[in-house]
CSV table of C-alpha atoms and ligand atoms in Angstrom, one decimal:
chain,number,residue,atom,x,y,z
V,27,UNK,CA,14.3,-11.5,10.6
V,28,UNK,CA,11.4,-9.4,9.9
V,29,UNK,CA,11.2,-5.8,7.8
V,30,UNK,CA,8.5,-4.4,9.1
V,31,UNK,CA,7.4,-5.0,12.6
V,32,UNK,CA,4.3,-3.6,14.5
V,33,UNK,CA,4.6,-4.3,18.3
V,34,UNK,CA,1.1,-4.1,20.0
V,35,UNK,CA,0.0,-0.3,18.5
V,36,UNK,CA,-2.7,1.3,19.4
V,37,UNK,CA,-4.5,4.2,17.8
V,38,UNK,CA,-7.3,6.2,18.0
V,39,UNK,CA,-9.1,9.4,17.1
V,40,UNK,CA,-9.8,11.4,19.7
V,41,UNK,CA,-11.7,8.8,22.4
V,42,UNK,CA,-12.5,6.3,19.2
V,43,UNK,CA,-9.7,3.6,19.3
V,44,UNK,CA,-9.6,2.6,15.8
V,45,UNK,CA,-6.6,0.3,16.2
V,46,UNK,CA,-6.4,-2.3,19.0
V,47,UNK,CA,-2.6,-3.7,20.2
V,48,UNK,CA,-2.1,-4.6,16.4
V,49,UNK,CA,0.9,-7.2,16.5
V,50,UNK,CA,2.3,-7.9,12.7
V,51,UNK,CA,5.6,-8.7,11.5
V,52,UNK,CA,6.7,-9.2,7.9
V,53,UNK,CA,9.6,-11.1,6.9
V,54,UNK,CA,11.2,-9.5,3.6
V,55,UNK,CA,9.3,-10.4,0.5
V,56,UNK,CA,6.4,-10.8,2.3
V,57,UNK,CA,2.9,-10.0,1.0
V,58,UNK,CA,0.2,-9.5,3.4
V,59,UNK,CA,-3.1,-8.9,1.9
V,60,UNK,CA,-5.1,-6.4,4.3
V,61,UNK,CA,-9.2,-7.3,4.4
V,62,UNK,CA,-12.3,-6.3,6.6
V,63,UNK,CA,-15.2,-4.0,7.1
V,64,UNK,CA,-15.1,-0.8,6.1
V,65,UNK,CA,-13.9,1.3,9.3
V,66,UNK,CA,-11.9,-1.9,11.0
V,67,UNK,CA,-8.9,0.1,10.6
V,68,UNK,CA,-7.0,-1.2,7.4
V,69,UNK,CA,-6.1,2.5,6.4
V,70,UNK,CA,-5.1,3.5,9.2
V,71,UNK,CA,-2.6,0.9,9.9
V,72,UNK,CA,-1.1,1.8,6.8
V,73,UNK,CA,-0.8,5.4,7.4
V,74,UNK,CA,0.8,4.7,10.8
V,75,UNK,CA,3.5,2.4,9.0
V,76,UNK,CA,5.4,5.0,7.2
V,77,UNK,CA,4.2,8.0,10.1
V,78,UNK,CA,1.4,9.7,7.9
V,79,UNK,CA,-0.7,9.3,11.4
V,80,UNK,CA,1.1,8.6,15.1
V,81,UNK,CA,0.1,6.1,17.3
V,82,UNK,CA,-0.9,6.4,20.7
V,83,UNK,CA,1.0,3.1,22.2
V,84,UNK,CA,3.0,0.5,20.5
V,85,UNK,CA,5.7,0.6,18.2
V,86,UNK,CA,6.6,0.1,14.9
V,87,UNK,CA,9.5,-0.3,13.0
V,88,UNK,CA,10.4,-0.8,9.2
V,89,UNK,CA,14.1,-2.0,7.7
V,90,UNK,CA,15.4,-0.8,11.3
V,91,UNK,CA,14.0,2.8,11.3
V,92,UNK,CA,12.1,3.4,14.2
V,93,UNK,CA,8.5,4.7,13.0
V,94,UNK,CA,7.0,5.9,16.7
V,95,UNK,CA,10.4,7.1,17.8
V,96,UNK,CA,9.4,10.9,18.1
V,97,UNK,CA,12.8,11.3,16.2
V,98,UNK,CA,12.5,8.9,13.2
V,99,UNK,CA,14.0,10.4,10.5
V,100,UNK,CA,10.9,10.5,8.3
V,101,UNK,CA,12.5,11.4,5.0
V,102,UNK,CA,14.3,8.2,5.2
V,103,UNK,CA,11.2,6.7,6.1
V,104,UNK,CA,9.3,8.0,2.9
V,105,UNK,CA,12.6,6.6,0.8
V,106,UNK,CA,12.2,3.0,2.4
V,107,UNK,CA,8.4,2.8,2.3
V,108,UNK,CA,6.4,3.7,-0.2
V,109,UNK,CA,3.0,4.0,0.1
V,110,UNK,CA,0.1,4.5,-3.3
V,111,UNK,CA,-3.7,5.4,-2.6
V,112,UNK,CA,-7.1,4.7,-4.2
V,113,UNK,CA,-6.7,8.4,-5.7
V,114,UNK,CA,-3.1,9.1,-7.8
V,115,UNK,CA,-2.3,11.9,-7.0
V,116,UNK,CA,-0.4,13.1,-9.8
V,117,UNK,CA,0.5,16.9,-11.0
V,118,UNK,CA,-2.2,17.4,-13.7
V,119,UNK,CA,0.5,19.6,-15.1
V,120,UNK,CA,3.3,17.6,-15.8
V,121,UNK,CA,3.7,14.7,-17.9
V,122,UNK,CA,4.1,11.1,-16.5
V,123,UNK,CA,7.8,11.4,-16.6
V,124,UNK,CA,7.5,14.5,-14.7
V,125,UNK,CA,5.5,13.7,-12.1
V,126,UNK,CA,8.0,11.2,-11.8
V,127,UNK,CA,11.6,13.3,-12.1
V,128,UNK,CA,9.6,15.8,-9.8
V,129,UNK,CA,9.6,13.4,-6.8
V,130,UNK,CA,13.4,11.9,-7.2
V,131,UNK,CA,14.8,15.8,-7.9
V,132,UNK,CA,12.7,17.5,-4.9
V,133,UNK,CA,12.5,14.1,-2.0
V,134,UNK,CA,15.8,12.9,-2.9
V,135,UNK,CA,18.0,15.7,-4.6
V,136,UNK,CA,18.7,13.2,-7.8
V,137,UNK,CA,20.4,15.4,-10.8
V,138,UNK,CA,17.8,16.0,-13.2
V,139,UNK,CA,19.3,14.2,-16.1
V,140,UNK,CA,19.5,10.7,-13.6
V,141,UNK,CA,16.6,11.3,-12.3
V,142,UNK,CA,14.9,11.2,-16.2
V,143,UNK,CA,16.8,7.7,-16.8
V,144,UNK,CA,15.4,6.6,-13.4
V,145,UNK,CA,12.0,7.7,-14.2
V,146,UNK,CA,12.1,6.4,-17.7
V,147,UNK,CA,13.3,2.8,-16.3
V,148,UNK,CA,10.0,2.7,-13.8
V,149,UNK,CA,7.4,3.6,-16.1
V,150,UNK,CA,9.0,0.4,-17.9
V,151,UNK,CA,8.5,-1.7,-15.0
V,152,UNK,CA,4.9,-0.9,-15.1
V,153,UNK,CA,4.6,-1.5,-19.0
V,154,UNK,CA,4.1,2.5,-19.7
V,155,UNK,CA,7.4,3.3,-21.9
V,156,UNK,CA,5.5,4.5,-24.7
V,157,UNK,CA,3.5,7.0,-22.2
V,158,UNK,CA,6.3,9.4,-20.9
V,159,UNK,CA,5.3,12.6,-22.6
V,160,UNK,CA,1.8,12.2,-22.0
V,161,UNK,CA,0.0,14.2,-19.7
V,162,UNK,CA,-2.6,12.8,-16.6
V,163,UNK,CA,-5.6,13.9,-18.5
V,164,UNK,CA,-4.2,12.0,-21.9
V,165,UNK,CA,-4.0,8.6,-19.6
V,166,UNK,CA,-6.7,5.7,-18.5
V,167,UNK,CA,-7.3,5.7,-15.0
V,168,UNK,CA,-5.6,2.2,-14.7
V,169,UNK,CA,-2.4,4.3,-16.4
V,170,UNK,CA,-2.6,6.9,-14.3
V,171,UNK,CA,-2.3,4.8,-11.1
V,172,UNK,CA,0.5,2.7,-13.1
V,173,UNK,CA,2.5,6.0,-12.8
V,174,UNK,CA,1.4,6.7,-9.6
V,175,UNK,CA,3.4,3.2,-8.8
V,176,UNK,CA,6.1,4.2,-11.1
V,177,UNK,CA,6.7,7.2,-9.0
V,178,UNK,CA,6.8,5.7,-5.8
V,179,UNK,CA,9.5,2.6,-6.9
V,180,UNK,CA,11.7,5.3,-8.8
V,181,UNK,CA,12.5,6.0,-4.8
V,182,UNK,CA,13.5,2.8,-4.4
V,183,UNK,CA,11.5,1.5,-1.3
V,184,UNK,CA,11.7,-1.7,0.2
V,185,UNK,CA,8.2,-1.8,1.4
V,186,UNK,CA,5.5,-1.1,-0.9
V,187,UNK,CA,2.0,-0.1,0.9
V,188,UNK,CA,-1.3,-0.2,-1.6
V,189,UNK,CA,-4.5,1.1,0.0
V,190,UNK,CA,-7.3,0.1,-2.3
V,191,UNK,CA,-5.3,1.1,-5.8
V,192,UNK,CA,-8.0,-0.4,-7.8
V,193,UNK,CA,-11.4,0.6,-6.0
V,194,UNK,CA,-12.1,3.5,-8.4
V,195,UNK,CA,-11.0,1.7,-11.8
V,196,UNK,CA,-13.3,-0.3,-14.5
V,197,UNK,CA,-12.8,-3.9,-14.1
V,198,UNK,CA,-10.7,-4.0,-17.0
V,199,UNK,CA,-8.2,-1.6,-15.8
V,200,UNK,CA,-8.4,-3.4,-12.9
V,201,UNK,CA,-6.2,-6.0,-14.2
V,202,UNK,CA,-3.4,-4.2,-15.3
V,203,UNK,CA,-2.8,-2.9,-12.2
V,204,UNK,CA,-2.8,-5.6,-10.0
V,205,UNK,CA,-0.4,-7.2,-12.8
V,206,UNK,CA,1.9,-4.6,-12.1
V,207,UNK,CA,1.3,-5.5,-8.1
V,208,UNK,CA,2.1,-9.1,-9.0
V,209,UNK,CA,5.1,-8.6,-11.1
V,210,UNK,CA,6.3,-6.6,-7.9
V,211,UNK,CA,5.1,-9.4,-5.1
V,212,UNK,CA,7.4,-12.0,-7.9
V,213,UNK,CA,10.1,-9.6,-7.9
V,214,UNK,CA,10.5,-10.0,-3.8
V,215,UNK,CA,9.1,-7.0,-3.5
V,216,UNK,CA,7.7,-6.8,0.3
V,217,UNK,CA,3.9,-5.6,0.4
V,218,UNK,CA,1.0,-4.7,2.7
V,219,UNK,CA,-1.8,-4.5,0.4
V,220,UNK,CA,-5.5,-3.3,1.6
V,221,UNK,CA,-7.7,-4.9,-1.2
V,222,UNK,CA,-11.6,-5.3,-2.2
V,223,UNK,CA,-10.0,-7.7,-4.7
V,224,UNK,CA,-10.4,-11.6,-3.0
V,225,UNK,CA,-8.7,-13.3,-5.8
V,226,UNK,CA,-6.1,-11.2,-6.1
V,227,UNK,CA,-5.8,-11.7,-2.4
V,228,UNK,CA,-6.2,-15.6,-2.8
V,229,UNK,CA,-3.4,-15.9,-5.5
V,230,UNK,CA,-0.9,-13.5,-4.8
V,231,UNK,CA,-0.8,-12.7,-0.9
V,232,UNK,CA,1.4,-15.1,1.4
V,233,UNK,CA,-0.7,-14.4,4.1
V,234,UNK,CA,-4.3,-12.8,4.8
V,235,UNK,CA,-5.2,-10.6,7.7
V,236,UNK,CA,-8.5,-9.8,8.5
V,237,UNK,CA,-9.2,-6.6,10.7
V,238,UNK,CA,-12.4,-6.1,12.6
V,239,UNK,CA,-13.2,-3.4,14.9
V,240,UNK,CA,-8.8,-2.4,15.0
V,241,UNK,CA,-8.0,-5.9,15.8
V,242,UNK,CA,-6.2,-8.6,14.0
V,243,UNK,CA,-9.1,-10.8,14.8
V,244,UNK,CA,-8.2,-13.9,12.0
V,245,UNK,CA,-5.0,-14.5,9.8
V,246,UNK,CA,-3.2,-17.3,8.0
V,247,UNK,CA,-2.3,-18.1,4.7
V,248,UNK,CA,-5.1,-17.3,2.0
V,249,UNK,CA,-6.2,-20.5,0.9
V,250,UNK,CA,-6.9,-21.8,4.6
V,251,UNK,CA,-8.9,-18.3,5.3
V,252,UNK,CA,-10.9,-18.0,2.7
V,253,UNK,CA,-11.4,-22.1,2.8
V,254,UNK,CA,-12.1,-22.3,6.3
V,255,UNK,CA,-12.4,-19.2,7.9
V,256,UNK,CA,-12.7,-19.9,12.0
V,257,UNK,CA,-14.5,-16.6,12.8
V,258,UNK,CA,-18.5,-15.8,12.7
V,259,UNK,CA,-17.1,-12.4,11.6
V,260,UNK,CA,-14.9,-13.8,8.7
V,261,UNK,CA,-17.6,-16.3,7.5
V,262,UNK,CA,-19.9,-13.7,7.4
V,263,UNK,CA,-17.4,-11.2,5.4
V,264,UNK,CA,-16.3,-13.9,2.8
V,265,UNK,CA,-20.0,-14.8,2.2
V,266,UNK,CA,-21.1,-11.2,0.8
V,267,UNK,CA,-17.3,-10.9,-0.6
V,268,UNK,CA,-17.7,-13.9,-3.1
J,321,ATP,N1,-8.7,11.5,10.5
J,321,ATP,C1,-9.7,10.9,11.2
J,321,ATP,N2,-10.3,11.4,12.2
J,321,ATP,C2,-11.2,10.8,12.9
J,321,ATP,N3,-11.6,9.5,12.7
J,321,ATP,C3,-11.0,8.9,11.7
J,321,ATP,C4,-10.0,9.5,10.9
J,321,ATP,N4,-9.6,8.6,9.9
J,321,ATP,C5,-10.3,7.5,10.2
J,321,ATP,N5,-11.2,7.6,11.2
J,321,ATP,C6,-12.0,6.6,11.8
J,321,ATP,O1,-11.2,5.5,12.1
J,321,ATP,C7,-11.9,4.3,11.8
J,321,ATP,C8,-11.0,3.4,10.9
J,321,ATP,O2,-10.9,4.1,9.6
J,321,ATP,P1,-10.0,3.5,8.4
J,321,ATP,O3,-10.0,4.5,7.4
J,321,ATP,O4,-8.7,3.0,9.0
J,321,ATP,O5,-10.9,2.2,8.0
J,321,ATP,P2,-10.8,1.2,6.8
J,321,ATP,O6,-10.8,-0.1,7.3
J,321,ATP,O7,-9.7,1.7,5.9
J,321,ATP,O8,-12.2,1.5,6.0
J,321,ATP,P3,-12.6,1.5,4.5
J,321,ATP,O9,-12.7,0.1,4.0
J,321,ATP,O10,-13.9,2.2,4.4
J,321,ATP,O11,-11.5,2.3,3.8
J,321,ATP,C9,-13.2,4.7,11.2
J,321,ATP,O12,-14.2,4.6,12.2
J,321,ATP,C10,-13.0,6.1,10.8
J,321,ATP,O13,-14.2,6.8,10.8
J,322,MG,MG1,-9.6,2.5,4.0
């Protein structure tokens, strides 16, 4: 039984179709690392999984809410899928616990002294307890995007979506992040990750798709893919990749 399922969606911009009849189901716990050319697509198919764009055809549906129905009930949507960008975001005015309290109080009407026990417990989870009080500007960028992830599991989800989360860090705040993104894939958490980072993709992803031109145009388990990739077009991505 699958948690999130995309049933033949298509997309595009205007005349541009930037998705292609994408077909991808993900059974829970799942972590499907996202790869390809800059413009095949791979943000977009995120941002159509929890509604941030619609689709023209298709459908999609996540832990039995259905995402293209013009009536899904998108705040319930938001709870169940969460969904964390290159960029984080956060309120440059409150601290990390209240950038966190802000979104449980306002998205799901938490009472403000839960909602501090609920924030306090995620920045645990991504190894910033001692960083509460601190403001955005007092934080690492690696920190910053550890709340950012903090903020979007104190909702809960049961889909975690990461769109290149560590493109704009220093390659050693690199690492702590995708720690954080491990200790969530080997908590069961289930994932669609788009990532720049192959090893990452290698060792933690159950399965890598690789998007060219809106299509799903290879995909398999990483160690086959990136071993023996079938493609012209995946050969000639994993040679300048690695
Ligand atoms: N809001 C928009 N309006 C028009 N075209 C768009 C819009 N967003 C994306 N596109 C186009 O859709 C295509 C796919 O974009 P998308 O952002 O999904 O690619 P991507 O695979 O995430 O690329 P990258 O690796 O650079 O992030 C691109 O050609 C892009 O120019
Ligand atoms: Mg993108």
């Amino acid at each position: 039984m699958s948690i999130v399922t995309l049933n033949s969606v298509s997309k595009s911009y205007g005349t541009v179709p930037v998705l292609r009849e994408v077909s991808l189901a993900l059974t829970p716990g799942e972590v499907v690392a996202l790869i390809g050319r800059s413009g095949s697509g791979k943000s977009t198919l995120l941002r159509c999984v929890n509604a941030l764009e619609r689709v023209q055809s298709g459908k999609i549906v996540v832990d039995g809410i259905e995402v293209t129905s013009p009536s899904a009930d998108l705040r319930k949507l938001r709870q169940t899928v969460g969904i964390v960008f290159q960029s984080y975001n956060l309120f440059p005015h409150y601290t990390a616990e209240g950038n966190i309290t802000i979104a449980l109080t306002v998205v799901k009407k938490v009472p403000k002294r839960e909602a501090v026990e609920i924030a306090r417990a995620a920045l645990e989870r991504v190894g910033l307890a001692d960083k509460a009080a601190s403001f955005p500007h007092q934080l690492s960028g690696g920190q910053q995007q550890r709340v950012s992830i903090a903020r979007s599991l104190a909702l809960s989800p049961k889909v975690m979506l990461f769109d290149e989360v560590t493109s704009a860090l220093d390659p050693e705040l690199k690492d702590e992040v995708l720690g954080v993104m491990e200790g969530l894939a080997a908590g069961g958490m289930t994932m669609i990750l788009v990532t720049h980072e192959m090893t990452f993709a290698r060792d933690v992803a159950h399965r890598v798709v690789f998007m060219h031109g809106g299509r799903i145009h290879e995909e398999g388990p990483p160690k086959k893919l990136f071993s023996a990739p079938e493609t012209p077009e995946l050969k000639q991505f994993i040679k300048r990749i690695f």
